[in-house]
XYZ file of C-alpha atoms in Angstrom:
624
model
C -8.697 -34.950 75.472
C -9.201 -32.072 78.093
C -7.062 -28.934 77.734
C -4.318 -29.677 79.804
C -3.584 -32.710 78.154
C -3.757 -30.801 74.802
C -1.248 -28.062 76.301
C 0.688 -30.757 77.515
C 0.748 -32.821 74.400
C 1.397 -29.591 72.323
C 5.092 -29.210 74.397
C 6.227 -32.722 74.112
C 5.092 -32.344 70.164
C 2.484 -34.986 70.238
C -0.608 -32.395 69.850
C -1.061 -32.677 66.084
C -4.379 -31.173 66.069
C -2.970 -27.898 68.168
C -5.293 -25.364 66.539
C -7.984 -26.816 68.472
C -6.427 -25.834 71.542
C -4.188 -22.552 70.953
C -5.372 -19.413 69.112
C -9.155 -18.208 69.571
C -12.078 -20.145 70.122
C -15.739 -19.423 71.426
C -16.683 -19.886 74.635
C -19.903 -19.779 76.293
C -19.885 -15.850 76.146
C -16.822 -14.232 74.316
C -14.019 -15.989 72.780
C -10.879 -17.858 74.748
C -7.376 -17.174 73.565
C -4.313 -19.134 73.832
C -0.676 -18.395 72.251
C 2.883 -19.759 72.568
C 5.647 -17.177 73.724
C 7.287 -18.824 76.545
C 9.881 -16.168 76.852
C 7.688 -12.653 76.579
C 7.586 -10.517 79.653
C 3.716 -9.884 78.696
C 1.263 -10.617 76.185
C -2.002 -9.232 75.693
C -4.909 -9.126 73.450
C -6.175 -5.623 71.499
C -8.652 -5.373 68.618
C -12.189 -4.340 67.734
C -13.672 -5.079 71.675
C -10.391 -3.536 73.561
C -10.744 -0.038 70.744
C -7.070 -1.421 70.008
C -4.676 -0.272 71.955
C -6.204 2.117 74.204
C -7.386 -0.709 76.851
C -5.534 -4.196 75.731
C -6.905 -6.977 77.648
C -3.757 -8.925 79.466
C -3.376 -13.125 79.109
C -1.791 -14.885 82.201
C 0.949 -17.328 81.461
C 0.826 -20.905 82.176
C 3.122 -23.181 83.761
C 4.155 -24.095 79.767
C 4.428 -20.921 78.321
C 0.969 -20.426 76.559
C -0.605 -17.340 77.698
C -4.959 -17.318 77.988
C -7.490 -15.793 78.491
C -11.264 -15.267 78.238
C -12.932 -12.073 76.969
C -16.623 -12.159 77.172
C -16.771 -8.449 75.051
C -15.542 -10.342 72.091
C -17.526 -11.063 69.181
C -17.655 -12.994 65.842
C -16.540 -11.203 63.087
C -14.342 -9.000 64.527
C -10.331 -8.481 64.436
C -7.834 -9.021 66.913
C -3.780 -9.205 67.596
C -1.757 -9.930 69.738
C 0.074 -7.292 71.610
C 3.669 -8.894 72.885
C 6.198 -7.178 75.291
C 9.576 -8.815 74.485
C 11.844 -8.973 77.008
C 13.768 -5.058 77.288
C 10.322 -3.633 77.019
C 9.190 -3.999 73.319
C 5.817 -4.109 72.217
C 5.188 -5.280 69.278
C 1.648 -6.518 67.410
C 1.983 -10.070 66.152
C -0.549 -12.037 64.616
C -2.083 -15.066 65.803
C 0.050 -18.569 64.301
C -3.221 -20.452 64.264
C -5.693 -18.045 63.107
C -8.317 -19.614 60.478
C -9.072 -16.625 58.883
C -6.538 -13.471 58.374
C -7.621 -9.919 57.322
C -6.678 -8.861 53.572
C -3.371 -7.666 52.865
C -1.468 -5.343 53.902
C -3.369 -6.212 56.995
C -2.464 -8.754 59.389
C -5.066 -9.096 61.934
C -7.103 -12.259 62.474
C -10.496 -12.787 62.503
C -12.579 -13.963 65.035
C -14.798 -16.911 63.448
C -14.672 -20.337 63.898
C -14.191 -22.872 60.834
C -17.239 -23.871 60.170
C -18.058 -28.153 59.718
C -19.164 -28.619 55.990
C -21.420 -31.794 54.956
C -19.350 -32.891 52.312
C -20.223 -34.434 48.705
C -17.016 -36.432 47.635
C -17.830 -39.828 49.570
C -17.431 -41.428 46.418
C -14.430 -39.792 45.353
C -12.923 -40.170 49.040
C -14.262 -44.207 49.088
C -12.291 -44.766 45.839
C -8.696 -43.004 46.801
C -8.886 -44.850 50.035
C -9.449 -48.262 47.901
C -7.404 -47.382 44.823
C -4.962 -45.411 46.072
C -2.556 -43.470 43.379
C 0.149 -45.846 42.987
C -0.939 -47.901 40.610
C -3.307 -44.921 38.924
C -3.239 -41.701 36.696
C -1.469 -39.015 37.981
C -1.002 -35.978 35.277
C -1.286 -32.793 37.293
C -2.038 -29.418 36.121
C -0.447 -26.480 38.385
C -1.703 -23.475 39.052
C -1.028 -19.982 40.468
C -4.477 -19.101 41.783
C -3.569 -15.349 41.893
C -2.581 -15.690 37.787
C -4.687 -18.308 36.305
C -7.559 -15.847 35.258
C -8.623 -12.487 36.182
C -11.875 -10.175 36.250
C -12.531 -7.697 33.963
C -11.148 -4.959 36.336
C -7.672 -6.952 36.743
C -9.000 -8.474 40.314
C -7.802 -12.457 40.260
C -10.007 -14.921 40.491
C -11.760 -16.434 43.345
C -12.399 -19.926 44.429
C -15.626 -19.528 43.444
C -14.712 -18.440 40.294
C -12.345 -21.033 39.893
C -14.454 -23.404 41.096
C -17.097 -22.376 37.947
C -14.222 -21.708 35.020
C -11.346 -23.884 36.090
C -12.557 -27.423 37.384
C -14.461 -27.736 33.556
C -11.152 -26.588 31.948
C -9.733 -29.258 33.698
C -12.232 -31.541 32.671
C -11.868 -30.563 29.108
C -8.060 -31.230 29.306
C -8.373 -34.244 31.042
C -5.780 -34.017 34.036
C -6.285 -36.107 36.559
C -5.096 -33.862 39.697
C -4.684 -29.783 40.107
C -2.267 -28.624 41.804
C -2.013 -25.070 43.805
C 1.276 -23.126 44.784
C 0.655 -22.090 48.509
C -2.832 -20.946 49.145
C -1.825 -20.469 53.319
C -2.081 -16.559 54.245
C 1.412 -14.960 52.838
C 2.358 -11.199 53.119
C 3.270 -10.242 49.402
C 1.793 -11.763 45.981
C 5.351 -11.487 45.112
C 6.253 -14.350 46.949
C 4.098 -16.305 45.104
C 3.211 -17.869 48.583
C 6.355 -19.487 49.404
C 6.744 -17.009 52.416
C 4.071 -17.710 54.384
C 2.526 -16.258 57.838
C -0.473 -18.180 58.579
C -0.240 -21.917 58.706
C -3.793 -22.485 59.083
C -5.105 -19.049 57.550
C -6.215 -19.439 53.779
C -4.767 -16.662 52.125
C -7.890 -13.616 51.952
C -6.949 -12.871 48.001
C -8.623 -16.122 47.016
C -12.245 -15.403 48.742
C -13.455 -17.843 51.790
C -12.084 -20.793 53.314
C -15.887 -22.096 52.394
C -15.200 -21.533 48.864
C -12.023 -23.927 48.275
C -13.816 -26.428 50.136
C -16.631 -25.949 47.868
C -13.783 -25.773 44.853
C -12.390 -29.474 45.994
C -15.768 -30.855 47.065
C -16.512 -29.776 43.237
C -13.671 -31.200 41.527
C -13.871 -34.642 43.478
C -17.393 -35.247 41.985
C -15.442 -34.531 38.677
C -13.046 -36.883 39.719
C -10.212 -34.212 40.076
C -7.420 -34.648 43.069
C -6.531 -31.620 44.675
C -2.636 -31.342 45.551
C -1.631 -27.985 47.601
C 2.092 -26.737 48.365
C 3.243 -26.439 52.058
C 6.498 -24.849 52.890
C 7.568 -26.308 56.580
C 11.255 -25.564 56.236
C 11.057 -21.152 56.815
C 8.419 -18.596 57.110
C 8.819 -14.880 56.349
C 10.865 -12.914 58.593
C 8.118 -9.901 58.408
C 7.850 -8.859 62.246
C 4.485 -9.142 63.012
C 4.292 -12.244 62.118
C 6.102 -15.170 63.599
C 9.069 -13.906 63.504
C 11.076 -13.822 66.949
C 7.309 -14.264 68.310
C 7.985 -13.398 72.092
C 11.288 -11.673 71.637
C 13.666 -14.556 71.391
C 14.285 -17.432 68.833
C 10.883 -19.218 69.431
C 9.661 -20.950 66.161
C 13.489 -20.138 64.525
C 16.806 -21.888 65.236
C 18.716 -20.478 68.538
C 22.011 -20.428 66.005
C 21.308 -16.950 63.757
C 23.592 -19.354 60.881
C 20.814 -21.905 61.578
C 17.570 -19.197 61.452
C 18.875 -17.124 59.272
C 17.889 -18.062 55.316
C 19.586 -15.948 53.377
C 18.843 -17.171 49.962
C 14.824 -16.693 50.018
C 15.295 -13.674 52.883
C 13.278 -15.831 55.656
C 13.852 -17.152 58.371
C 13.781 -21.222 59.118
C 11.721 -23.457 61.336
C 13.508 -25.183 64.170
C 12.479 -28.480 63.231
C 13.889 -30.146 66.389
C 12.032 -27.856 68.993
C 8.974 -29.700 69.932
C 6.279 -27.351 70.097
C 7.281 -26.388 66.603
C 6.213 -29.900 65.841
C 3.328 -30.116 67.159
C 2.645 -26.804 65.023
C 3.661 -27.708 61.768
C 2.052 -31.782 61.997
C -1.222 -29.841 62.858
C -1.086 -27.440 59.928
C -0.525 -30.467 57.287
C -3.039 -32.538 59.030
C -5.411 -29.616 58.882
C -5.502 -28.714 55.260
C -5.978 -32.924 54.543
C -8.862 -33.023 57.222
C -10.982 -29.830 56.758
C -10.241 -29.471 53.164
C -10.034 -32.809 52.357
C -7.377 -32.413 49.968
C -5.804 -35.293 47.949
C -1.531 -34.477 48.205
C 0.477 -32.016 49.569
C 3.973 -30.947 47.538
C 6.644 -30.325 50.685
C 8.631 -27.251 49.319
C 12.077 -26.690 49.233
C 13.223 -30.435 51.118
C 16.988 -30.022 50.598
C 16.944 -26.932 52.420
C 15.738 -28.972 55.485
C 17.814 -31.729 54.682
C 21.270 -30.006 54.487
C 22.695 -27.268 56.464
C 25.153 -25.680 53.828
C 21.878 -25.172 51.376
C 21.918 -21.846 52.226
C 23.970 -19.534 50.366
C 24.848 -17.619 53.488
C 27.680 -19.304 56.603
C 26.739 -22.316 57.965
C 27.320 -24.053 61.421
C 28.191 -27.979 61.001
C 26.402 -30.423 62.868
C 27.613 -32.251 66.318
C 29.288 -34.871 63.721
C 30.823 -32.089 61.684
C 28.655 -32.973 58.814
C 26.311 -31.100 56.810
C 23.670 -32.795 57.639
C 20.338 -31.367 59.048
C 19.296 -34.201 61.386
C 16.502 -32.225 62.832
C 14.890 -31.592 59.677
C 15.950 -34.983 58.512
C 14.145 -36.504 61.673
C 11.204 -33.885 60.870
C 10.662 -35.159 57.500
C 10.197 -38.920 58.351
C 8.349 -38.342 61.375
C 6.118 -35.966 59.348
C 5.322 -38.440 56.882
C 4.952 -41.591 59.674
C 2.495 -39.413 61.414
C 0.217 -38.099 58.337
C 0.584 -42.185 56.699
C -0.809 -43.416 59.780
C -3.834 -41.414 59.345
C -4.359 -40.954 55.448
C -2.049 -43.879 53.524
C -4.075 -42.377 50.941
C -2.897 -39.100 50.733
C 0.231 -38.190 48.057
C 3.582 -36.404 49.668
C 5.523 -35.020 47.478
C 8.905 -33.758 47.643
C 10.378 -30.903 45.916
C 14.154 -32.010 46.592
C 17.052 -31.455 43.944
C 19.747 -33.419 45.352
C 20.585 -37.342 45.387
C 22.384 -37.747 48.501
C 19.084 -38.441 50.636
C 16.191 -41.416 50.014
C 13.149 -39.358 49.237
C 10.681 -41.809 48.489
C 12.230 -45.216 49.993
C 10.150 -46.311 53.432
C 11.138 -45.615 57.071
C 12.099 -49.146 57.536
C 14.575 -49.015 54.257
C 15.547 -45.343 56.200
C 14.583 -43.318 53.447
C 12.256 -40.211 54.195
C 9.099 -41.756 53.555
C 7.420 -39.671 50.717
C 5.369 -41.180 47.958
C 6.904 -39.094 44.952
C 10.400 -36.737 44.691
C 10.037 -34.281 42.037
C 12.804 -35.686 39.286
C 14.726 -32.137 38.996
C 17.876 -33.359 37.094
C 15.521 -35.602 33.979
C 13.831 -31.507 33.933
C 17.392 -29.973 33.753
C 18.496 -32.304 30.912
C 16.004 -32.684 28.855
C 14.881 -28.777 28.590
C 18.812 -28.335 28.012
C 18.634 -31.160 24.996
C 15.195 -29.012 23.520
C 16.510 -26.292 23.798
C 19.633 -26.838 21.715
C 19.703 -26.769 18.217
C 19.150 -30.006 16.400
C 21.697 -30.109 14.587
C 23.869 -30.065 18.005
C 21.917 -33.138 19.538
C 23.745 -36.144 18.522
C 26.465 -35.215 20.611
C 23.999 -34.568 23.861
C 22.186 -37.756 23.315
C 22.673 -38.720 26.522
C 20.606 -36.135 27.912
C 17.676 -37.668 26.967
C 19.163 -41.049 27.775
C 20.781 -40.723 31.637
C 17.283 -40.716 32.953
C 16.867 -44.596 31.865
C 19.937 -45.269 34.318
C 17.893 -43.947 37.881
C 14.821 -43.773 36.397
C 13.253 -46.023 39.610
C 16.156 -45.508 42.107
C 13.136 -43.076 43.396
C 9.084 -42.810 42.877
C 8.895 -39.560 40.101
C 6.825 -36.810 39.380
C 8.489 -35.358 35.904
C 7.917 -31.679 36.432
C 7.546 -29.422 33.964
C 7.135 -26.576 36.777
C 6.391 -22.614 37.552
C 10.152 -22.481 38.236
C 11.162 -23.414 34.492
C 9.382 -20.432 32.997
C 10.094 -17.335 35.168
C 12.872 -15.198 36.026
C 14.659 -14.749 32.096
C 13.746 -18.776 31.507
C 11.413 -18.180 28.861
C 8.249 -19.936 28.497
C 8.271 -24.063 27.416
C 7.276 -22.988 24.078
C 9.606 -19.946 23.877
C 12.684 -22.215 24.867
C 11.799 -25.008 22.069
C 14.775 -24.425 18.757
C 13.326 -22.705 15.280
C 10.635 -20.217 13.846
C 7.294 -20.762 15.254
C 5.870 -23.893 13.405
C 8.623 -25.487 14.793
C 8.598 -24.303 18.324
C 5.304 -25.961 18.722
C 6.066 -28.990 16.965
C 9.621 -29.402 19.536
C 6.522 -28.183 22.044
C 4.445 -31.780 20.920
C 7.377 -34.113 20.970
C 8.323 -32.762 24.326
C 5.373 -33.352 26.089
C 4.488 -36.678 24.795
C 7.953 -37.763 26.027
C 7.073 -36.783 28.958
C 4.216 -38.543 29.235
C 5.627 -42.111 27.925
C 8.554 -41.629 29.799
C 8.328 -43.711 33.618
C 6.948 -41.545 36.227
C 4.281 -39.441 36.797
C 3.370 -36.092 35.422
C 3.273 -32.239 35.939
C 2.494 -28.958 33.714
C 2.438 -25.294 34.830
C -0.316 -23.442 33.075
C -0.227 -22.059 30.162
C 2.428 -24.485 28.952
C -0.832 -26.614 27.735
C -1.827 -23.953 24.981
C 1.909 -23.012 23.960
C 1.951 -19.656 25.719
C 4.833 -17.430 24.144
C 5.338 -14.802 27.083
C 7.111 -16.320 30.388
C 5.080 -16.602 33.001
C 4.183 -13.200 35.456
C 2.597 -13.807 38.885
C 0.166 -10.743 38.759
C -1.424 -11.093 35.120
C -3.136 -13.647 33.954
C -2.206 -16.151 31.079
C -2.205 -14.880 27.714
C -5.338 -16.306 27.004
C -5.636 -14.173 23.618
C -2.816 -16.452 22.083
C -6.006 -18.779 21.597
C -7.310 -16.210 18.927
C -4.236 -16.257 17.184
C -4.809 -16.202 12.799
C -2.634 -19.094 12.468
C -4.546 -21.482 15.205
C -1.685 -22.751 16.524
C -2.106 -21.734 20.350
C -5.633 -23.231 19.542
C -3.910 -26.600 17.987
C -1.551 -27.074 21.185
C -4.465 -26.964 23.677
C -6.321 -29.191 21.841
C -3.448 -31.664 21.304
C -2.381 -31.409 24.978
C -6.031 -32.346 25.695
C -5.793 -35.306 23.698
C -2.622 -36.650 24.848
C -3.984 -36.390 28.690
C -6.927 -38.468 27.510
C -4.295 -40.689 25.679
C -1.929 -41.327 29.071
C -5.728 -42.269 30.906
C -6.496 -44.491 28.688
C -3.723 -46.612 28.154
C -2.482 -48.254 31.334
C 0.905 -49.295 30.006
C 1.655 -45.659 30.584
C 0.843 -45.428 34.043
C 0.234 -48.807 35.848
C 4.046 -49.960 36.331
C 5.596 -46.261 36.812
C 7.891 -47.956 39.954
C 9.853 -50.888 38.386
C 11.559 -52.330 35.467
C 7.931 -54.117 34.801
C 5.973 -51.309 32.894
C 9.452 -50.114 30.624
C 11.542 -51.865 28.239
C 14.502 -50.023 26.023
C 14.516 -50.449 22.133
C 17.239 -48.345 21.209
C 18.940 -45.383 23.206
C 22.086 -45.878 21.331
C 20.905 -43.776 17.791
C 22.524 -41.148 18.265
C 23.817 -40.127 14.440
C 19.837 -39.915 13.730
C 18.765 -38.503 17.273
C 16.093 -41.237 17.396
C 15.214 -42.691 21.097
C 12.217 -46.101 20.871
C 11.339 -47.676 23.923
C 8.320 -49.967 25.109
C 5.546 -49.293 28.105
C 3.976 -52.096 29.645
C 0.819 -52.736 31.749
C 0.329 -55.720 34.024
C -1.260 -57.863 31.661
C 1.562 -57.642 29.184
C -0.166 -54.861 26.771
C 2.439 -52.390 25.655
C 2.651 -49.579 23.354
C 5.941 -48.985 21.057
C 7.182 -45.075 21.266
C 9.363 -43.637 19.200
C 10.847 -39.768 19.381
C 12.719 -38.414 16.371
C 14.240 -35.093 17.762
C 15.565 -33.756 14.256
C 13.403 -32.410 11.689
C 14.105 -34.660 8.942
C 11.544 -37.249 8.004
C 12.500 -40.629 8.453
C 10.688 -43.205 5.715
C 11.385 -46.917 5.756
C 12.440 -46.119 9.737
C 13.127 -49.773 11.190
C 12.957 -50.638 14.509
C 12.937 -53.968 16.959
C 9.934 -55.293 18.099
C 9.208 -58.342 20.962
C 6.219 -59.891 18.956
C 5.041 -60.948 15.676
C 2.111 -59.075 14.726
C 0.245 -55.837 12.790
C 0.805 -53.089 14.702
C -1.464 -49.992 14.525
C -0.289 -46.290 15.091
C -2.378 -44.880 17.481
C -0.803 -41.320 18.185
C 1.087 -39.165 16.248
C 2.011 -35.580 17.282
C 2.395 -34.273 13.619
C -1.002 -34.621 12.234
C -2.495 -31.849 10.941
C -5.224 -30.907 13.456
C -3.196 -30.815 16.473
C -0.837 -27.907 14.112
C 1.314 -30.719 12.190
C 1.505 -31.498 8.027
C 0.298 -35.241 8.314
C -2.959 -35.691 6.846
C -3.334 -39.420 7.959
C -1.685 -41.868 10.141
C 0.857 -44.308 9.294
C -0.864 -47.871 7.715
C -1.326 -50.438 9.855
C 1.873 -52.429 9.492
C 3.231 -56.198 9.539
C 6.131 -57.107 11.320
C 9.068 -58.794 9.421
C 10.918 -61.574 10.767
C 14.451 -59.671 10.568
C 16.888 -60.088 13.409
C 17.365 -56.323 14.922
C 19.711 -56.329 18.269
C 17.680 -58.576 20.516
C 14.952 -59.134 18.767
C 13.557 -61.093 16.019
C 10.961 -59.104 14.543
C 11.269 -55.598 12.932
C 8.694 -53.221 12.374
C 9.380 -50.266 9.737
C 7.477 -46.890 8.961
C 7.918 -43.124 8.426
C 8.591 -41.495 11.301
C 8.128 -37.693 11.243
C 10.068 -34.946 11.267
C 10.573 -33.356 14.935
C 7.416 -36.077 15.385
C 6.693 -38.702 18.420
C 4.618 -41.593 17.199
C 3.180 -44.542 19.398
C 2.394 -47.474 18.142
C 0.256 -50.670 19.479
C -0.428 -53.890 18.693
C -3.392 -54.563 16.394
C -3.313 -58.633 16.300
C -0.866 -61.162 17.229
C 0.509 -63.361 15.027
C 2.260 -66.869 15.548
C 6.093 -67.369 15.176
């Protein structure tokens, strides 16, 4: 494609690989520039090779409102802006929207250096996602905060190549399957945690190189690791020299100030209809998948696309005098269309809260398109029901319970997020009911229901190990906690490691995590004892029994239903003494009895343990 069918694909939003035609590229001597501002009265070019602003070099405009230029003097390595007069008169320095690489903060200029073309290690890895998919596979996900993971002895965070030497064997060690990053695109203020971001294409300078996360995901791919980033296409941050009212007027940002305006987060928001904002966006999802070969991508903050009175500020109703936002909605499935046509093999995700909109149903059913929605109201009720005293819990059974009513009306991820332990929320551990011994064992129960339960997984850090504090996004976790006298810090992690090798290894926990196939209910309806049993199933039939007392009062001689005849063996147990429990060994292997309990014709009794989550599996078969 020559370049003016890229400038002309770029305005009808069809250009989804824009960055190779707008910002700065090298040319046979100097660099060319290219930037969108249809509507600026002048835009010219100042950095290291025009001394700044004592001679800026002027762009002409073209006939579509990108403004070039070639300047021999500049050179690789050095920094540049863009120096925009908005119509009235006012200059202002902007940055450039398709920059690769960004100066460090406070700083804003880009750099002049193209991305370099790595030889990559993960054919493998890549050959087996494009066979295998994720559907039908593993997904537990560990998220991170790369600014608050781990920092240097002088208080400097990590960098990717740091990470890539401490955190991909810590991930092997706790066997997750996928990592996953909050935004790691160029963003003014660590405070934001990157959710207000200014470079689309620009990896944010705090975490080293560019080179280095490739070299991080290259890494964890031959570790067999998937690499999930977040991507916030709905607003950007309002800061002015970034893309802000680029050229003076509304240019990436709704015409409507009700419509730009986000008043909730303090950014502004994307038109989504405009074309060339498209074009822009589709190139800056397709880029991190392409040159960084990454596995997912979490969409952040969907419902604010999806609905125009989101916002906590006025809102403007559409043509229909509804609330919907059809150009986001339209956004979102053309989004997805465009980057399934390319990589089927790459996870969306949705971070969405509300059940008014298809997240995860196809285009042709006229859902949105995405491969998982994160399940927001199963993380609202069940940290409510943990939370709670236990004594309390009978009467908010259903907590637990409501989930088994939608539970595949949409694909899940069951987050356990960064959002959950911030802001007064108190860590998971800190939220669990009683003193400490009992915090951790809630702690156990918790996440091995989430981990039986249908859907696949997530875990913020530090949530593995039990961390007391809540989570801060300049210090790193409280990694002393695993020093503690009592062990118990120590305990968690290595349980948590230990029940992520347990979900791996047992497909009936992950194979059939879309249909009624892979889940069958025992009993939701003990609610006097606070006792939930249900069955997991693979494809071939296999299934493991698990049961959840939420109370801490042992239960022996606890009878249950089972589908089969047989000796069934207890295979997990969250209150044995190593992982920080009082069990010394596991429940016998035990025979069914041929007892008529609800449905079913076989009954299988044990002790089940106080606050404890046992599974159980069957050992041998036995005829009617």
């Amino acid at each position: 494609m020559n370049d003016k069918d890229r400038l002309y694909q770029f305005g009808i939003g069809e250009n989804f690989h824009a960055q190779k035609y707008l910002g700065a590229h090298p040319a046979e001597d100097g660099y060319q520039f290219r930037v969108w501002a249809p509507n600026a009265e002048d835009v010219a070019v100042i950095g290291d090779f025009t001394n700044w602003t004592a001679q800026p070099f002027s762009l002409e405009k073209n006939e579509a409102g990108v403004w070039e230029g070639h300047i021999p003097e500049a050179k690789t390595g050095q920094l540049y802006k863009y120096l925009v007069t908005r119509s009235g008169g006012q200059k202002v320095e902007k940055l450039d929207p398709f920059a690769y690489y960004l100066e460090a903060r406070p700083g804003t200029a880009a750099v002049l250096r193209p991305f370099a073309e790595r030889k990559w290690k993960d054919g493998l890895w890549m050959g087996r996602r494009k066979r295998f998919g994720f559907k039908k596979r593993p997904v537990n996900i560990y998220e991170v905060h790369a600014n608050s993971w781990k920092k240097d002895a002088d208080g400097k965070p990590y960098s990717f190549k740091e990470l890539t030497a401490e955190l991909i064997p810590y991930l092997v060690k706790m066997n997750y399957t996928h990592v996953e990053f909050m935004p790691l695109m160029a963003h003014p203020l660590g405070m934001s945690w990157g959710y207000q971001l200014m470079g689309y294409f620009a990896f944010e300078h705090t975490y080293g190189r560019p080179e280095d996360f490739q070299e991080f995901v290259d890494t964890c791919h031959q570790n067999n690791i998937g690499v999930i980033v977040d991507w916030v296409p709905g607003h950007f941050t309002q800061n002015d020299d970034a893309l802000a009212y680029f050229d003076g007027t509304p240019t990436f940002e709704f015409q409507d100030p009700n419509r730009a305006k986000n008043v909730r987060w303090g950014a502004l928001n994307f038109d989504l209809g405009k074309k060339q904002v498209q074009s822009f966006l589709i190139s800056s999802a397709l880029f991190w998948i392409e040159h960084y070969h990454i596995d997912g991508i979490r969409v952040d903050a969907v419902s604010n696309m999806l609905y125009r009175d989101y916002d906590e500020g006025p809102w403007t109703p559409n043509q229909f005098g509804g609330n919907r936002n059809i150009e986001g909605y339209d956004f979102l499935r053309r989004l997805n269309g465009i980057i399934k046509d390319r990589h089927p093999d790459v996870m969306m995700v949705a971070e969405e809260s509300t059940a008014d909109t298809p997240i995860t149903k196809s285009l042709a059913e006229d859902g949105l398109g995405f491969d998982y929605k994160w399940n927001m109201g199963w993380m609202n009720d069940i940290l409510r029901f943990y939370e709670s005293d236990p004594i309390y819990r009978q009467y908010d059974f259903n907590l637990v319970t409501f989930s088994f009513m939608y539970v595949f009306n949409e694909n899940f991820i069951l987050p356990f997020s960064h959002d959950e332990v911030v802001h007064g929320k108190k860590s998971l551990m800190h939220k669990m009911w009683g003193d400490r011994y009992n915090q951790f064992a809630g702690l156990r129960n918790l996440l091995t229901y989430q981990i039986c339960h249908p859907g696949k997984k997530l875990l913020f850090m530090g949530s593995e190990f039990g961390q007391f504090l809540e989570w801060k996004y300049d210090e790193q976790l409280e990694w002393g906690n695993l020093s503690e006298e009592d062990q118990l810090n120590q305990k968690m992690q290595d349980f948590t490691s230990q029940l992520n090798a347990f979900y791996k290894n047992h497909k009936a926990l992950w194979q059939n995590d879309e249909n009624y196939d892979g889940l069958e209910i025992i009993d939701a309806d003990n609610k006097s004892e606070t006792v939930l049993s249900f069955i997991r199933k693979d494809d071939k039939g296999d299934l493991l029994i698990c049961v959840f007392n939420m109370t801490p009062v042992e239960r022996p001689n606890f009878t249950i239903g089972v589908p089969f005849a047989g000796i069934y063996e207890e295979v997990f147990n969250t209150e044995m003494e190593n992982f920080g429990g009082v069990w010394k060994a596991h429940n016998p292997s035990t025979r069914t009895q041929p007892n008529q309990w609800k449905d079913y014709k076989n009954t299988l009794s044990f002790t089940l343990p106080a606050l404890g989550a046992i599974v159980w599996k069957m050992k041998r078969k036995l005829k009617k």
